[in-house]
Each structure stands twice: as structure tokens, then as C-alpha cells.
Coordinates of C-alpha atoms in Angstrom, one line a residue:
Chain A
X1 CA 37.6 67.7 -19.0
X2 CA 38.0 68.8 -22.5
X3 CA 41.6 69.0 -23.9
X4 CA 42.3 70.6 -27.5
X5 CA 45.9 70.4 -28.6
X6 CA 47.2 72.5 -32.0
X7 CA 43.8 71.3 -33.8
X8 CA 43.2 71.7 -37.4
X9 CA 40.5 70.9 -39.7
X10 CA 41.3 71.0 -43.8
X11 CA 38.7 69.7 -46.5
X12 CA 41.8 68.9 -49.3
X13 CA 43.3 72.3 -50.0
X14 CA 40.9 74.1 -47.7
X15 CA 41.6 74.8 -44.4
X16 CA 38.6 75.5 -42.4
X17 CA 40.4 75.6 -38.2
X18 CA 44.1 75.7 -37.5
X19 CA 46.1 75.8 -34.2
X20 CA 42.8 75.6 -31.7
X21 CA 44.7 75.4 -28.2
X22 CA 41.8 75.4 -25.3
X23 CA 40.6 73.8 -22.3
X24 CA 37.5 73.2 -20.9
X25 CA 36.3 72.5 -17.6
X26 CA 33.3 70.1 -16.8
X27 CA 30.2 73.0 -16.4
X28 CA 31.4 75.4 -18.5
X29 CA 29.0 76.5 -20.8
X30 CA 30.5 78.5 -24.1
X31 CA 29.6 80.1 -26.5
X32 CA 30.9 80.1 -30.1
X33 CA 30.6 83.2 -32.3
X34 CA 32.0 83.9 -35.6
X35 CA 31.4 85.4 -39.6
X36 CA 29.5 82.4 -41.2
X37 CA 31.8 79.9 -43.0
X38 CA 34.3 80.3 -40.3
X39 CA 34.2 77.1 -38.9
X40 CA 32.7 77.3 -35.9
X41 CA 30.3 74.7 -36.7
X42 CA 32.7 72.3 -38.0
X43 CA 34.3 72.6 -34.6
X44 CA 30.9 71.5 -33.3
X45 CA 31.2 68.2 -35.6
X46 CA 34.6 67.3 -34.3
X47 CA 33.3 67.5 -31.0
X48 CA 30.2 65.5 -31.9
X49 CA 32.6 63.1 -33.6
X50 CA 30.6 63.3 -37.1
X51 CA 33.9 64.7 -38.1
X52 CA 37.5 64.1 -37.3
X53 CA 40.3 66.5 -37.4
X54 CA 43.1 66.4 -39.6
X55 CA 45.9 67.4 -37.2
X56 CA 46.6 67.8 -33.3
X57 CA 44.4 66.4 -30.6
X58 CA 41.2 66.6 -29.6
X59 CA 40.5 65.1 -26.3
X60 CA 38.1 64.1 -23.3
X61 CA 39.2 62.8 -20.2
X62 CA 43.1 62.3 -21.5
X63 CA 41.5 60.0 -24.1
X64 CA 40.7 61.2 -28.4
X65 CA 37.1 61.7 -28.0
X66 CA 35.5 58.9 -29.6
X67 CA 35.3 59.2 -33.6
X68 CA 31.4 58.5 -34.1
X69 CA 28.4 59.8 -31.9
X70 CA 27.3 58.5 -28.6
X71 CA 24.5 58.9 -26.0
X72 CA 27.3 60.9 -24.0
X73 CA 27.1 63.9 -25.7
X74 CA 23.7 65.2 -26.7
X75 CA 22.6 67.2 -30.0
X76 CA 20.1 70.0 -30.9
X77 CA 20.8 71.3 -34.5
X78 CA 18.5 74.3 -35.9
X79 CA 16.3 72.0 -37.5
X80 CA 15.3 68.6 -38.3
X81 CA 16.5 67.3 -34.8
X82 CA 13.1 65.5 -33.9
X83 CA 11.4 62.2 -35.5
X84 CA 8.6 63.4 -37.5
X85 CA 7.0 60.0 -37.8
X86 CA 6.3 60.0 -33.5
X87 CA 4.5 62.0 -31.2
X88 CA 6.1 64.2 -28.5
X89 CA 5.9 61.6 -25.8
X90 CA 7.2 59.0 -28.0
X91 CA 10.1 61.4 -29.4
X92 CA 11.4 61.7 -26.2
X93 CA 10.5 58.1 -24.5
X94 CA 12.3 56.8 -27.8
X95 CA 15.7 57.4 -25.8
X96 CA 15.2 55.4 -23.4
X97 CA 13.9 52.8 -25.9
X98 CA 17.1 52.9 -28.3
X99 CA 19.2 53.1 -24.9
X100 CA 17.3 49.7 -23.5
X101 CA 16.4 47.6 -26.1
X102 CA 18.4 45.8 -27.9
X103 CA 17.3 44.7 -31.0
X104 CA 14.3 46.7 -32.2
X105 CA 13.4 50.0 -30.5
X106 CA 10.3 48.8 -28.4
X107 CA 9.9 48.6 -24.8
X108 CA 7.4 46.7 -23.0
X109 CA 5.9 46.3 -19.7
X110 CA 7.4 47.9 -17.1
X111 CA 10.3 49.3 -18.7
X112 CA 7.9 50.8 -21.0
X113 CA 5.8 52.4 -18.0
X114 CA 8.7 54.1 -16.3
X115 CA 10.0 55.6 -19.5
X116 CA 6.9 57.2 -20.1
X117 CA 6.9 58.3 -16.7
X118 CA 10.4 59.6 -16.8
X119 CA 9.7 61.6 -20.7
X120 CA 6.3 62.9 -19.1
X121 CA 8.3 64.2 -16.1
X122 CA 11.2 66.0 -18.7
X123 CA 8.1 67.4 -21.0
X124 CA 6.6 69.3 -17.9
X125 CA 10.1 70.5 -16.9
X126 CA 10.1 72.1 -20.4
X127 CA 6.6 73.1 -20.8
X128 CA 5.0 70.8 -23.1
X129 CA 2.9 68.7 -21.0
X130 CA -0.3 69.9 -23.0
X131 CA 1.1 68.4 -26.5
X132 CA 1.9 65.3 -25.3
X133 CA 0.2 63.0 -28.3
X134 CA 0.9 65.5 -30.9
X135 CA 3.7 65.2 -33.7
X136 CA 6.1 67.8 -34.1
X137 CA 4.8 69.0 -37.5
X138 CA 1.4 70.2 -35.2
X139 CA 4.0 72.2 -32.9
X140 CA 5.5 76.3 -33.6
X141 CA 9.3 76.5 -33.9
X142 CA 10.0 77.5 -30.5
X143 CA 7.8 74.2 -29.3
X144 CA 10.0 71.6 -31.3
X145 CA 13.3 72.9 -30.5
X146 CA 11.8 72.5 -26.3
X147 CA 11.0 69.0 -27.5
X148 CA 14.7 69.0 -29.1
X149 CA 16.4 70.1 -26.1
X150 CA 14.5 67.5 -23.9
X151 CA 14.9 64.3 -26.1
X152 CA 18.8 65.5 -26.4
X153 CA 18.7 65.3 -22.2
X154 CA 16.8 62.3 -21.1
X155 CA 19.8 60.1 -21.2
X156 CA 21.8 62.9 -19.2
X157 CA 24.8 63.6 -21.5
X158 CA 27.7 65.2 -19.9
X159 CA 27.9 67.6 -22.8
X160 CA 25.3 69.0 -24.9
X161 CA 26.1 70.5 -28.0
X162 CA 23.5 73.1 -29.6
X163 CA 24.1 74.3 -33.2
X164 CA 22.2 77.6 -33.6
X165 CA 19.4 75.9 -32.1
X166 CA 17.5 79.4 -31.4
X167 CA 18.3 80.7 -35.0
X168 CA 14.8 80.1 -36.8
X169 CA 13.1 81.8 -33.9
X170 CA 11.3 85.1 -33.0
X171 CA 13.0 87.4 -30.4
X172 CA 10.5 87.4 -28.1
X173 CA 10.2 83.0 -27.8
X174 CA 14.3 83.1 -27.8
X175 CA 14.2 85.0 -24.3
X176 CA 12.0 82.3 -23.0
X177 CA 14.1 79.3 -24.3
X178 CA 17.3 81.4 -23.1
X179 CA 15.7 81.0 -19.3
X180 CA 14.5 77.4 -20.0
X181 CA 18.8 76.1 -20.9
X182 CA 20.5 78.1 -17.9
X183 CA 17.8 76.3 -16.5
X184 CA 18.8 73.3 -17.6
X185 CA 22.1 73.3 -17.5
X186 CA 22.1 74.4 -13.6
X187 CA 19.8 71.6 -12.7
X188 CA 21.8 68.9 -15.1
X189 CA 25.3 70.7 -14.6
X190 CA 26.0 70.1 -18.1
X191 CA 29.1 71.5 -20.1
X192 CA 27.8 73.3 -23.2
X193 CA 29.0 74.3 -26.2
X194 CA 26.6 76.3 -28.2
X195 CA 27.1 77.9 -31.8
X196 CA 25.4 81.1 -32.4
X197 CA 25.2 84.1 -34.8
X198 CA 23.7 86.5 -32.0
X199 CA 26.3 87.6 -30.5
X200 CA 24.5 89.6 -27.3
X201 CA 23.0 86.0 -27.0
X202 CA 26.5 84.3 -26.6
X203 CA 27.3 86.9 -24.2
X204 CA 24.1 86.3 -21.8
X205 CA 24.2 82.9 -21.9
X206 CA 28.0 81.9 -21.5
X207 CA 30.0 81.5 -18.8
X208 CA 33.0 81.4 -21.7
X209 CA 32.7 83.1 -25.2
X210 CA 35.0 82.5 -28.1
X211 CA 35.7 84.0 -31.4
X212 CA 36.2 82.2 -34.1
X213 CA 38.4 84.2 -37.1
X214 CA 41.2 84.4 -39.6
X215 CA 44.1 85.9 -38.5
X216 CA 46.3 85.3 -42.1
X217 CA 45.1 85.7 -45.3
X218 CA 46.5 85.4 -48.6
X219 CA 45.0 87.5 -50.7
X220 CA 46.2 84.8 -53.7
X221 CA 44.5 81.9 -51.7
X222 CA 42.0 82.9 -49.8
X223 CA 40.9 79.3 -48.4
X224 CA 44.7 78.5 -47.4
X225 CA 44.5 79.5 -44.0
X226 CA 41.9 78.7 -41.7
X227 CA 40.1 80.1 -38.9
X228 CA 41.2 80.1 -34.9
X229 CA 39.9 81.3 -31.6
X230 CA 40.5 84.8 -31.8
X231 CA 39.1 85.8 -28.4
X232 CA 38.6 83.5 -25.3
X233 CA 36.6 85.5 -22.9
X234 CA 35.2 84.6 -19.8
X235 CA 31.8 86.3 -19.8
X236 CA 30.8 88.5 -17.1
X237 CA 33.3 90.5 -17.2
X238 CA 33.5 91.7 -20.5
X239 CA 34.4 95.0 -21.0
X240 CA 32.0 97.8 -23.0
X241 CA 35.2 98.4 -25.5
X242 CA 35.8 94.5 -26.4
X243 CA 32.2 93.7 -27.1
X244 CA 32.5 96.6 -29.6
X245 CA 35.2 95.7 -31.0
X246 CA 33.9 92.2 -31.4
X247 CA 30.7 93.4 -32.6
X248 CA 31.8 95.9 -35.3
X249 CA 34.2 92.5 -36.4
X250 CA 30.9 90.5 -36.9
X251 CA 28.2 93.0 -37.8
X252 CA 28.1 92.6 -41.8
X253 CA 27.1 88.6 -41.3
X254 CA 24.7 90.0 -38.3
X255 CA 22.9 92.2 -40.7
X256 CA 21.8 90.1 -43.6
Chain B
X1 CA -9.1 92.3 -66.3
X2 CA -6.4 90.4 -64.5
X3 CA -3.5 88.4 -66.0
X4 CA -4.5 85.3 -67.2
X5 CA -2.1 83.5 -65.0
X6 CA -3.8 84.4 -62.0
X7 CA -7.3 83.6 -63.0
X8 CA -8.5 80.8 -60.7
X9 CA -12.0 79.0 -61.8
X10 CA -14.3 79.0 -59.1
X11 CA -15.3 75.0 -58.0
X12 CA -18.4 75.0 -59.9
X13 CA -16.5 76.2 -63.1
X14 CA -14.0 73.7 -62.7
X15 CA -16.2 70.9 -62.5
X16 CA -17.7 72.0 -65.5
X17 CA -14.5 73.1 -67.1
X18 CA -13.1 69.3 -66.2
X19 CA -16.3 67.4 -67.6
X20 CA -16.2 69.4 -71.1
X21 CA -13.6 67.6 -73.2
X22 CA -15.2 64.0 -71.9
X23 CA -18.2 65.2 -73.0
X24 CA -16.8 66.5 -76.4
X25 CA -15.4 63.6 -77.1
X26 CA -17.9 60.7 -76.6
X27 CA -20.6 63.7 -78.7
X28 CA -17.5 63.4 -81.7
X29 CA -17.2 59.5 -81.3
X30 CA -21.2 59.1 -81.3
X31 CA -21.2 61.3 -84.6
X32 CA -18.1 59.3 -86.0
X33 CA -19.9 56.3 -85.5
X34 CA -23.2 57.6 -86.9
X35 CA -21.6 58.6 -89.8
X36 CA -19.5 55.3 -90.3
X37 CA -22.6 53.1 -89.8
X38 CA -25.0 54.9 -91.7
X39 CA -22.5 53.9 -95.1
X40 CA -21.8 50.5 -93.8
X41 CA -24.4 48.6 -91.0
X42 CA -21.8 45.7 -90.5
X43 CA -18.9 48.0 -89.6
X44 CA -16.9 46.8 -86.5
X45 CA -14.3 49.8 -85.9
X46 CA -16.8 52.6 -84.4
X47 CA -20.0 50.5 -82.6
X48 CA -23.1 52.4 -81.6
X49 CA -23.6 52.7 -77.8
X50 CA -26.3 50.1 -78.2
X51 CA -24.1 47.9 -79.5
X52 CA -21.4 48.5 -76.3
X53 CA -24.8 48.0 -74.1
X54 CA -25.1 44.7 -75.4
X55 CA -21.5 43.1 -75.5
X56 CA -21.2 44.6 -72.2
X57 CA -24.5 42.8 -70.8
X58 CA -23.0 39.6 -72.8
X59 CA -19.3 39.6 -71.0
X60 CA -20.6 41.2 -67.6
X61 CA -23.7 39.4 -66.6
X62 CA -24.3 36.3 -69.0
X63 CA -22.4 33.1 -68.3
X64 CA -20.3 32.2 -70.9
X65 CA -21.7 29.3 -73.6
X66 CA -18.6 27.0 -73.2
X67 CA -17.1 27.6 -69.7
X68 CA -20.3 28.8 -67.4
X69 CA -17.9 31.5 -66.1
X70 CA -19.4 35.2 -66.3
X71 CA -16.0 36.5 -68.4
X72 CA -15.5 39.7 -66.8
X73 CA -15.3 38.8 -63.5
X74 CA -13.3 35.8 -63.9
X75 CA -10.8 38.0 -66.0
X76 CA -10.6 40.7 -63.6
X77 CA -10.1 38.6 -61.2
X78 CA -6.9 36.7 -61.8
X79 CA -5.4 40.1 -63.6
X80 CA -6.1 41.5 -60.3
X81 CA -4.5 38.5 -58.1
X82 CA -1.7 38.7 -60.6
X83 CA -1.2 42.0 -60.3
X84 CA -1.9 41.9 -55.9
X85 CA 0.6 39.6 -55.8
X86 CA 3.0 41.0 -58.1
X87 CA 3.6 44.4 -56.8
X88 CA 3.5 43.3 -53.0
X89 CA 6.3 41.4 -53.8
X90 CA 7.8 44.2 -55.7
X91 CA 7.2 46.4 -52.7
X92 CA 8.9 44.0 -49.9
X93 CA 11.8 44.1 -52.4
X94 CA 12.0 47.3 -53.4
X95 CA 11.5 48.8 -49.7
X96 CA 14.1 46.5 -48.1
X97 CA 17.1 47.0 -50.7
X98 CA 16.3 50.5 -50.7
X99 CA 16.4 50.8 -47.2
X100 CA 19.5 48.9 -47.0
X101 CA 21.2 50.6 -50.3
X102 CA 20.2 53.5 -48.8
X103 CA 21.2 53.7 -45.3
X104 CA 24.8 51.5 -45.1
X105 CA 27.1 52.7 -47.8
X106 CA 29.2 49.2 -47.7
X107 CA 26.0 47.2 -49.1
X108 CA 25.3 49.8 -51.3
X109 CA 29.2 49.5 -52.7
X110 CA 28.0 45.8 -53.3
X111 CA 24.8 46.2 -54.8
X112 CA 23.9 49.3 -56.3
X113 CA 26.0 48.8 -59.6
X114 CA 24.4 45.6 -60.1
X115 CA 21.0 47.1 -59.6
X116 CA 21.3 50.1 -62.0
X117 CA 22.3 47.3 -64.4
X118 CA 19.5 45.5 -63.7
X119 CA 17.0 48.3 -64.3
X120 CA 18.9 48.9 -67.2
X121 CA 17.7 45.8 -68.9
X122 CA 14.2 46.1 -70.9
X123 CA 12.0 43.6 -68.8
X124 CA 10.4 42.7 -72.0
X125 CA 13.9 41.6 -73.2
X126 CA 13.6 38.6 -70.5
X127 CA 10.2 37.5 -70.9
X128 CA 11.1 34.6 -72.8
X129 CA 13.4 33.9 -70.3
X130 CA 10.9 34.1 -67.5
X131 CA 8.6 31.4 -69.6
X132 CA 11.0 29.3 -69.9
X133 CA 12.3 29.1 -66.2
X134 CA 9.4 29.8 -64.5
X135 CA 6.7 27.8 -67.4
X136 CA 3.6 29.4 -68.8
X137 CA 1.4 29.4 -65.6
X138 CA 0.8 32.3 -62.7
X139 CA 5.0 32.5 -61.8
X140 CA 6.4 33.6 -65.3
X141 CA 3.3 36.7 -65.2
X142 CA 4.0 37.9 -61.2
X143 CA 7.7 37.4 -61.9
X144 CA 7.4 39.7 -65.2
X145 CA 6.1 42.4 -62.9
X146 CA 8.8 42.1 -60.3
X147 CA 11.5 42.3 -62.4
X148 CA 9.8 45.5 -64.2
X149 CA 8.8 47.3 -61.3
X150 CA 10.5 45.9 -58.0
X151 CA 13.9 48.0 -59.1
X152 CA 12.0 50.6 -60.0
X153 CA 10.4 50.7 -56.5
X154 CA 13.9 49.8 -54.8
X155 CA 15.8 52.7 -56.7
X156 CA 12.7 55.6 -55.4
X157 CA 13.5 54.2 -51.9
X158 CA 16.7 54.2 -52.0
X159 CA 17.1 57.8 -52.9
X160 CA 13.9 58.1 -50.7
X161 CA 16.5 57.1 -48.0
X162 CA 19.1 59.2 -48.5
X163 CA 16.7 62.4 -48.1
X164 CA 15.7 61.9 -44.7
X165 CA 17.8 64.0 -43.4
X166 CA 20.9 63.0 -41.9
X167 CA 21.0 65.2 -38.2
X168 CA 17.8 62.3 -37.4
X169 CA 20.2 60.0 -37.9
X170 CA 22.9 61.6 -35.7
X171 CA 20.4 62.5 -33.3
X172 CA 19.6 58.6 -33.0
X173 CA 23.1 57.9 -32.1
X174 CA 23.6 60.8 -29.9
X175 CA 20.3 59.0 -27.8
X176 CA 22.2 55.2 -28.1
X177 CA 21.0 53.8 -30.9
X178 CA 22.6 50.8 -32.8
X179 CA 22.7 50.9 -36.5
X180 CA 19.5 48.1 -36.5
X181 CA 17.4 50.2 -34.4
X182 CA 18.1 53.4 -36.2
X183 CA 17.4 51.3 -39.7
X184 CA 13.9 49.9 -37.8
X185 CA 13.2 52.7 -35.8
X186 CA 13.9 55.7 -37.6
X187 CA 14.1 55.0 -41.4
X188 CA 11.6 52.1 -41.9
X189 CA 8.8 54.1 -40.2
X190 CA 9.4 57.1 -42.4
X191 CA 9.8 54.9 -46.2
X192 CA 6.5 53.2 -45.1
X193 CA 4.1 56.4 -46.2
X194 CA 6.7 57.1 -49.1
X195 CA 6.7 53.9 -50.1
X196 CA 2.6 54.3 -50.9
X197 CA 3.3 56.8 -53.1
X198 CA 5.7 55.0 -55.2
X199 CA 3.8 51.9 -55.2
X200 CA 0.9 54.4 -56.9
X201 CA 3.7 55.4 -59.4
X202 CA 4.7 51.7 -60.3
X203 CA 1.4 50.9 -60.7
X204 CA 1.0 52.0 -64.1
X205 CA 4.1 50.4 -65.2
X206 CA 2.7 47.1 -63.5
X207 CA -0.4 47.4 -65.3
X208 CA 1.9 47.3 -68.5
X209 CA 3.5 44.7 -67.8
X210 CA 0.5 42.6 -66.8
X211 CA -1.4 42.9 -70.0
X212 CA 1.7 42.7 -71.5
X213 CA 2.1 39.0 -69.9
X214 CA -1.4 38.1 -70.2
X215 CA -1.4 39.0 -73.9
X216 CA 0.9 36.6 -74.8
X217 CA 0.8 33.2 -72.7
X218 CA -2.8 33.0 -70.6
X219 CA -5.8 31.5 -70.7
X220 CA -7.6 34.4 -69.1
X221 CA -7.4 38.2 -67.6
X222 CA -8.4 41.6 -69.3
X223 CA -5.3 41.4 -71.1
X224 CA -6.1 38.2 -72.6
X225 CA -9.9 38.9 -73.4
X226 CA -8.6 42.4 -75.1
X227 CA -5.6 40.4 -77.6
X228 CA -8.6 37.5 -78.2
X229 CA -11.2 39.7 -79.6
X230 CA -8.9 41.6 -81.6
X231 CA -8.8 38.4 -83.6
X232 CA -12.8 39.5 -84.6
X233 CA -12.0 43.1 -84.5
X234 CA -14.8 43.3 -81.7
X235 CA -14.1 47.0 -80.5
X236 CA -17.3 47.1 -78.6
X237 CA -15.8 44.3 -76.4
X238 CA -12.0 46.1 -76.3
X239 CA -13.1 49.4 -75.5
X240 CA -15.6 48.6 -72.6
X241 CA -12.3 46.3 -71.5
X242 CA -10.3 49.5 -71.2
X243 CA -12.5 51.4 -69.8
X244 CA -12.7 49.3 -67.4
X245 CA -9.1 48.9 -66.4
X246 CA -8.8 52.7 -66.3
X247 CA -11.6 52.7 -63.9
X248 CA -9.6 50.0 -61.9
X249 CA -6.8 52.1 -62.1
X250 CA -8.2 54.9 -60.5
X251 CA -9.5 53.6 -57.9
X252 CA -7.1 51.5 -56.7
X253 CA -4.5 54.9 -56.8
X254 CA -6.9 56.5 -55.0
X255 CA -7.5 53.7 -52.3
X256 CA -3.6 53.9 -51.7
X257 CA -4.1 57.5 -51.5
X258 CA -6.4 57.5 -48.8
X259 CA -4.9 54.8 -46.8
X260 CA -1.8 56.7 -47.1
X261 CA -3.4 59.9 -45.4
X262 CA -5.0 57.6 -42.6
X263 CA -2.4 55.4 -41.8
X264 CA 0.0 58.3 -41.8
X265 CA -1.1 61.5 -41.0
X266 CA 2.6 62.9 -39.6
X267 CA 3.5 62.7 -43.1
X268 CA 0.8 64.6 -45.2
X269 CA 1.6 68.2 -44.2
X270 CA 5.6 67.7 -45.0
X271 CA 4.1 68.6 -48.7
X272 CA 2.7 65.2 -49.4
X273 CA 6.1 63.9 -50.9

């Protein structure tokens, strides 16, 4: 589905990705770990389109993915990914409004009734029925980011991309949401990308992990070369020495 | 003992501690006018209370000789309307360049130079040139308090646009939305409550430039009445007049305050900006 020819990404002298050669089949669902600054959410921009690489080819279906983003491939970013000024049912019915209507956002009549039916339906499927007329600012972390993941899926994306969307949140509410997006992306057979600093998390949730690192440095210029998929690992069968390996590679950024 | 800096007065301490100074200063203007009117009975800089009492009852409840009009009302009446009118349209203008200036960078390439220039310009500087487009009536005051506030108001929500953050906006798209619908859908909603709280900012600048208008070319208002009597040095008329715009002043800011808090109450706990 998803083609990626000799990519890079510079910001002037900066280079942030270089030579990114992968492919990605429709329901994979990967994982994207890396030292912070490494670019791994800048990749995540090219593919939302927000960004546009400097070199090589970035493509879906044989076509350049389309340079601005569309209702094609959904969002979730770590924070600030709901509307503040509407309530949960109207956060996720406004969708279907933006998809529908033409002009202004509103929907009326019957159109109105079965998008309220269809955003009440995706609420209970990720356990938020009971907040329905509450705004986001009345609901914990782990609450919004459910209401995230639900607006992001009511027009049925083919990919969803999710930037650290489990980052701000305690341990214990991350297993939960873990179950609630294999869920998801069974039911919705979505392809995924997801960034993420945890990197036992990439590991559980993947199908597909990848590395992102520097393999040259110059030590005169250290933002001349930029980072690259280091390791491409179907997860699953990960062996006990790599995830060391990787670990140990990552765990100064994992500790602070 | 703790640090000063973390001694909080309890509320009936800071009720207290917030009336003291009012009180200390109408006890030191009573005894300044004691002592001024005691050497001179005729003087008109520091009146007595009495004598407030009185031009008070004369402007507040008498009708007036010549006219019939009760003079207070009538002037706080059209400086009100004037001022009504004034920063509504100041508002509409400020709220829809700013959302426009703020959210499409091509019309902002077009207008934004011209608009810091604009608000660069002492309104003042262009009354006369307000009179004499606009004449002496109602236009050349309202239109003295758009040009001194309405850039004001559209540069606050421009910048008031530019911090919503940008994954909404990206989010809008990723869920269809066409540049108009993410403008009326997503931005105008949010600049609504903000654009209260700058209204309640402008407001004192408006207030300026009202009196500021009615001072000069008027036939009434409290900014007229005040400029008149100045002619007889009437201080017991002046100061009740200011008093009495302060007291306007409040609670009008407080009126937008609350309405703000009911009409919007999403917005409140993101720190009241």
C-alpha cells in the first residue's frame, strides 16, 4: 500500500531522515521508536502530509501521497487533538458534519439524527457513553485521548496515525487503551503507524517495529546527517538479545 | 513567623484590608475640604459633601430649567448609545479581520502591514478628519471609537488566532473539513469567549475616546456635562460625573464577565485567558 523510496527530510542545513527505503502492507500496524529529535515524528508529518519531503518518494497506492491532510488518514497527537469548545457527542458527530455539509458545519434533520446515532454507537465502543454532554476539559487524560481515537475513526480512515498518543498517561490506564486500539484496529483493519517513546509498548502493540537512528556522524557537524530506519523488525518474533540491544541504544531518552 | 510572601489574609481581613485606603481617602478629602472652606466659604475646588448632595439631587432628579430634560440621564444615555454602538462595531471588525488575518496567511500578506500602520496612527491625530467627513453629529463620535479601538480588538484576535493550537486545525482536515468550515466551525466558536475579554480590555480605551469626542463637538453626554462645568469650576458637578462613569465602568466589565462565564463555560477552566 505504502511505498517509501530513498526519502529524506532536511530543514536548510539540517538533515533530520535520509535514505528511508520501506514498504508497507494495508493492516500492518508499526511502531516507531527512536532517541527524541530523531525524526521519527517528522516521518509521521510526511505521512500526514503537514510536511513534504525534500528528496525521494513517498507513496500510496503508486501515487505521492497527497501533500495536505485528508479524511483518509486519521490523527491522534498527545494532546490538543479534541475541540474544546464541544461536547463529547458533538466532538465526534462534528465528522460527520465537516464530511456532509458543505458550507457551514451544521447538520439537520435526518442527517443530523443518524450522525448522532452513528457517534453514540463509536462512544460506547470506546467506553464513554456516560460523558456524552460533557466537554473534554471535564474528562481525565486517558478519557480525551478515547474521545481522540474515536473522532479520528468515525469517517473510517485507511490509516491512522497516532503521535505518542499514550505519552501523558499513567501505566495502569495505558494497558487499558493498549486493549481498546488492537481492538480497533482488528474490527476497522486499519494500517497504523504509531510513534512512541516506550519501547516494550512498540513491541506489544506492533505487528512491525522500526528504529529510527543515526548511523554517520560528524563529529564537526553534528546535524549533517540525518536519522534512518535502523532496525525493521517484525514483532513476534523478536529475539531476547535484539530487544536488548535496542533497549540499552534508547535507554538514556527512556530514563528522563 | 512565616515569610511575608506567603502570608495570605483571611476573607474578612481582606475585605477590610481592600476598604481601608477608600476610606482614608474620602476622611483626608473631607478634612482638606474642611480646612479649605473654613478660610474661604465661596471656595469651588474642594466642596463639602453637602454641597455634592445637592448638585447631585440638581443634575440627577430635577429637570433642567431650560430643556425639561433630567441631565444625567439624558447624558448617560447617548454616551452610552455612543459607546454601545461604537465598540459593537469595533468588535464585528476586529473579530472578523482577526479571524481572517489570523487563520489564512495569503490575506494576512495583504492586510496585516496596512493594519499595524493603521494602529500606528494616534486616533486623536484624525479627529479632525472624522468631523470633517463624517460632520459634527453621532457618526464622527462612534467612528472615533472604531478607529481607536476596532485594530486594537482585530490585532488581540488575530494573535488570539494564531494560539489555538494548530493539531485542531489538522485534526479538522484529517475529519474533511474545508478551509470555511474549519474558520466557522473551529476558530470562530473558540475567539467568541476571547473576544469578551478583549472587548473588557478596549473598553477603557473606548471610554477615552468617547469623552474625548464628546468633549469637543456635542451637545450632550458625561463628557460634555464634565468640559461645560469646568467653565464655572463646579467640582461638585465633575466629580460626582466621574464617579459615576467609574461606576459604569465597572459594571459593565463585570456584566461581560459574567456573560462570558455563562455563555461559555468550556472556556473558564483553560485558565480564563
Amino acid at each position: 500500500m505504502i511505498q517509501i523510496n530513498n526519502l529524506w527530510k532536511r530543514y536548510g542545513d539540517t538533515s533530520v531522515l535520509e535514505r528511508i527505503n520501506a514498504e508497507v502492507k494495508e493492516g500492518e500496524f508499526i511502531t516507531l521508536v527512536g532517541t527524541s529529535g530523531c525524526g521519527k515524528s517528522t516521518f509521521l508529518k510526511l505521512l500526514l502530509g503537514t510536511e513534504q519531503q525534500s528528496q525521494g518518494e513517498l507513496l500510496l497506492d503508486g501515487k505521492p501521497i497527497p501533500a495536505e491532510p485528508d479524511r483518509h488518514r486519521g490523527i491522534v497527537f498527545q494532546q490538543y487533538s479534541v475541540f474544546p469548545h464541544l461536547s463529547v457527542l458533538k466532538n465526534v458527530m462534528a465528522a460527520r458534519a465537516f464530511a456532509e455539509g458543505r458550507i457551514s458545519a451544521l447538520l439537520l434533520g435526518r442527517r443530523r439524527r443518524e450522525a448522532r446515532a452513528e457517534a453514540e454507537a463509536l462512544l460506547e465502543s470506546v467506553g464513554l457513553s456516560h460523558v456524552l454532554e460533557s466537554y473534554p476539559h471535564q474528562l481525565s487524560g486517558g478519557m480525551r485521548q478515547r474521545l481522540a481515537i474515536a473522532q479520528a475513526l468515525v469517517l473510517k480512515p485507511r490509516i491512522l496515525l497516532l503521535d505518542e498518543p499514550f505519552g501523558a498517561l499513567d501505566p495502569g490506564i495505558r494497558g487499558d487503551m493498549h486493549e481498546l486500539i488492537l481492538n480497533l484496529w482488528h474490527q476497522q483493519q486499519l494500517t497504523v503507524f504509531m510513534v512512541t517513546h516506550d519501547l516494550k509498548e512498540g513491541f506489544y502493540l506492533g505487528t512491525r517495529l522500526w528504529v529510527f537512528d543515526k548511523i554517520r556522524h560528524d563529529p564537526q557537524a553534528p546535524q549533517a546527517f540525518g536519522a534512518t530506519i535502523t532496525y525493521d523488525i517484525p514483532v513476534g518474533r523478536t529475539e531476547r538479545k535484539i530487544y536488548e540491544e535496542i533497549d540499552n541504544q534508547l535507554r538514556p531518552v527512556a530514563a528522563v | 513567623m512565616k515569610r511575608l510572601i506567603n502570608l495570605q489574609p483571611a476573607p474578612p481581613l481582606r475585605f477590610i484590608l481592600g476598604l481601608l485606603p477608600l476610606v482614608l481617602l474620602v476622611l483626608l478629602y473631607v478634612w482638606a475640604s474642611d480646612a479649605r472652606l473654613a478660610a474661604n466659604p465661596v471656595d469651588k475646588l474642594l466642596p463639602s459633601l453637602g454641597q455634592f448632595a445637592d448638585a447631585i439631587k440638581l443634575m440627577a432628579w430635577e429637570p433642567d430649567k431650560r430643556s425639561g430634560d433630567i441631565l444625567l440621564w439624558v447624558d448617560t444615555l447617548s454616551s452610552l448609545q455612543r459607546l454601545a454602538i461604537g465598540i459593537a462595531l469595533s468588535a464585528l471588525f476586529g473579530l472578523m479581520l482577526g479571524l481572517v488575518t489570523g487563520a489564512l496567511p495569503l490575506v494576512n500578506a495583504g492586510f496585516s502591514p496596512l493594519l499595524t500602520l493603521i494602529s500606528l496612527i494616534p486616533p486623536m491625530a484624525i479627529l479632525p478628519i472624522l468631523f470633517i467627513v463624517f460632520g459634527l453629529g453621532e457618526l464622527s463620535k462612534v467612528a472615533l471609537i472604531l478607529v481607536g479601538v476596532g485594530p486594537i480588538i482585530a490585532r488581540d484576535m488575530q494573535r488570539q488566532t494564531r494560539e489555538i493550537p494548530f493539531e485542531q486545525l489538522v485534526k479538522a482536515q484529517t475529519l474533511g473539513a474545508n478551509s470555511l468550515q474549519i474558520l466557522t466551525g473551529v476558530l470562530l466558536p473558540q475567539l467568541l469567549p476571547r473576544l469578551i475579554g478583549s472587548i473588557r480590555l478596549a473598553l477603557g480605551t473606548g471610554w477615552l475616546f468617547l469623552i474625548a469626542a464628546e468633549a469637543i463637538a456635542s451637545t450632550d453626554g458625561l463628557g460634555y456635562r464634565i468640559f461645560l462645568v469646568r467653565r464655572y469650576m463646579a467640582m461638585d458637578i465633575i466629580l460626582p460625573y466621574v464617579a459615576w462613569i467609574a461606576l459604569l465602568a465597572l459594571i459593565i466589565d463585570q456584566g461581560l464577565m459574567r456573560l462570558n462565564r455563562r455563555l461559555f463555560p468550556w472556556y473558564q477552566s483553560e485558565g480564563g485567558r
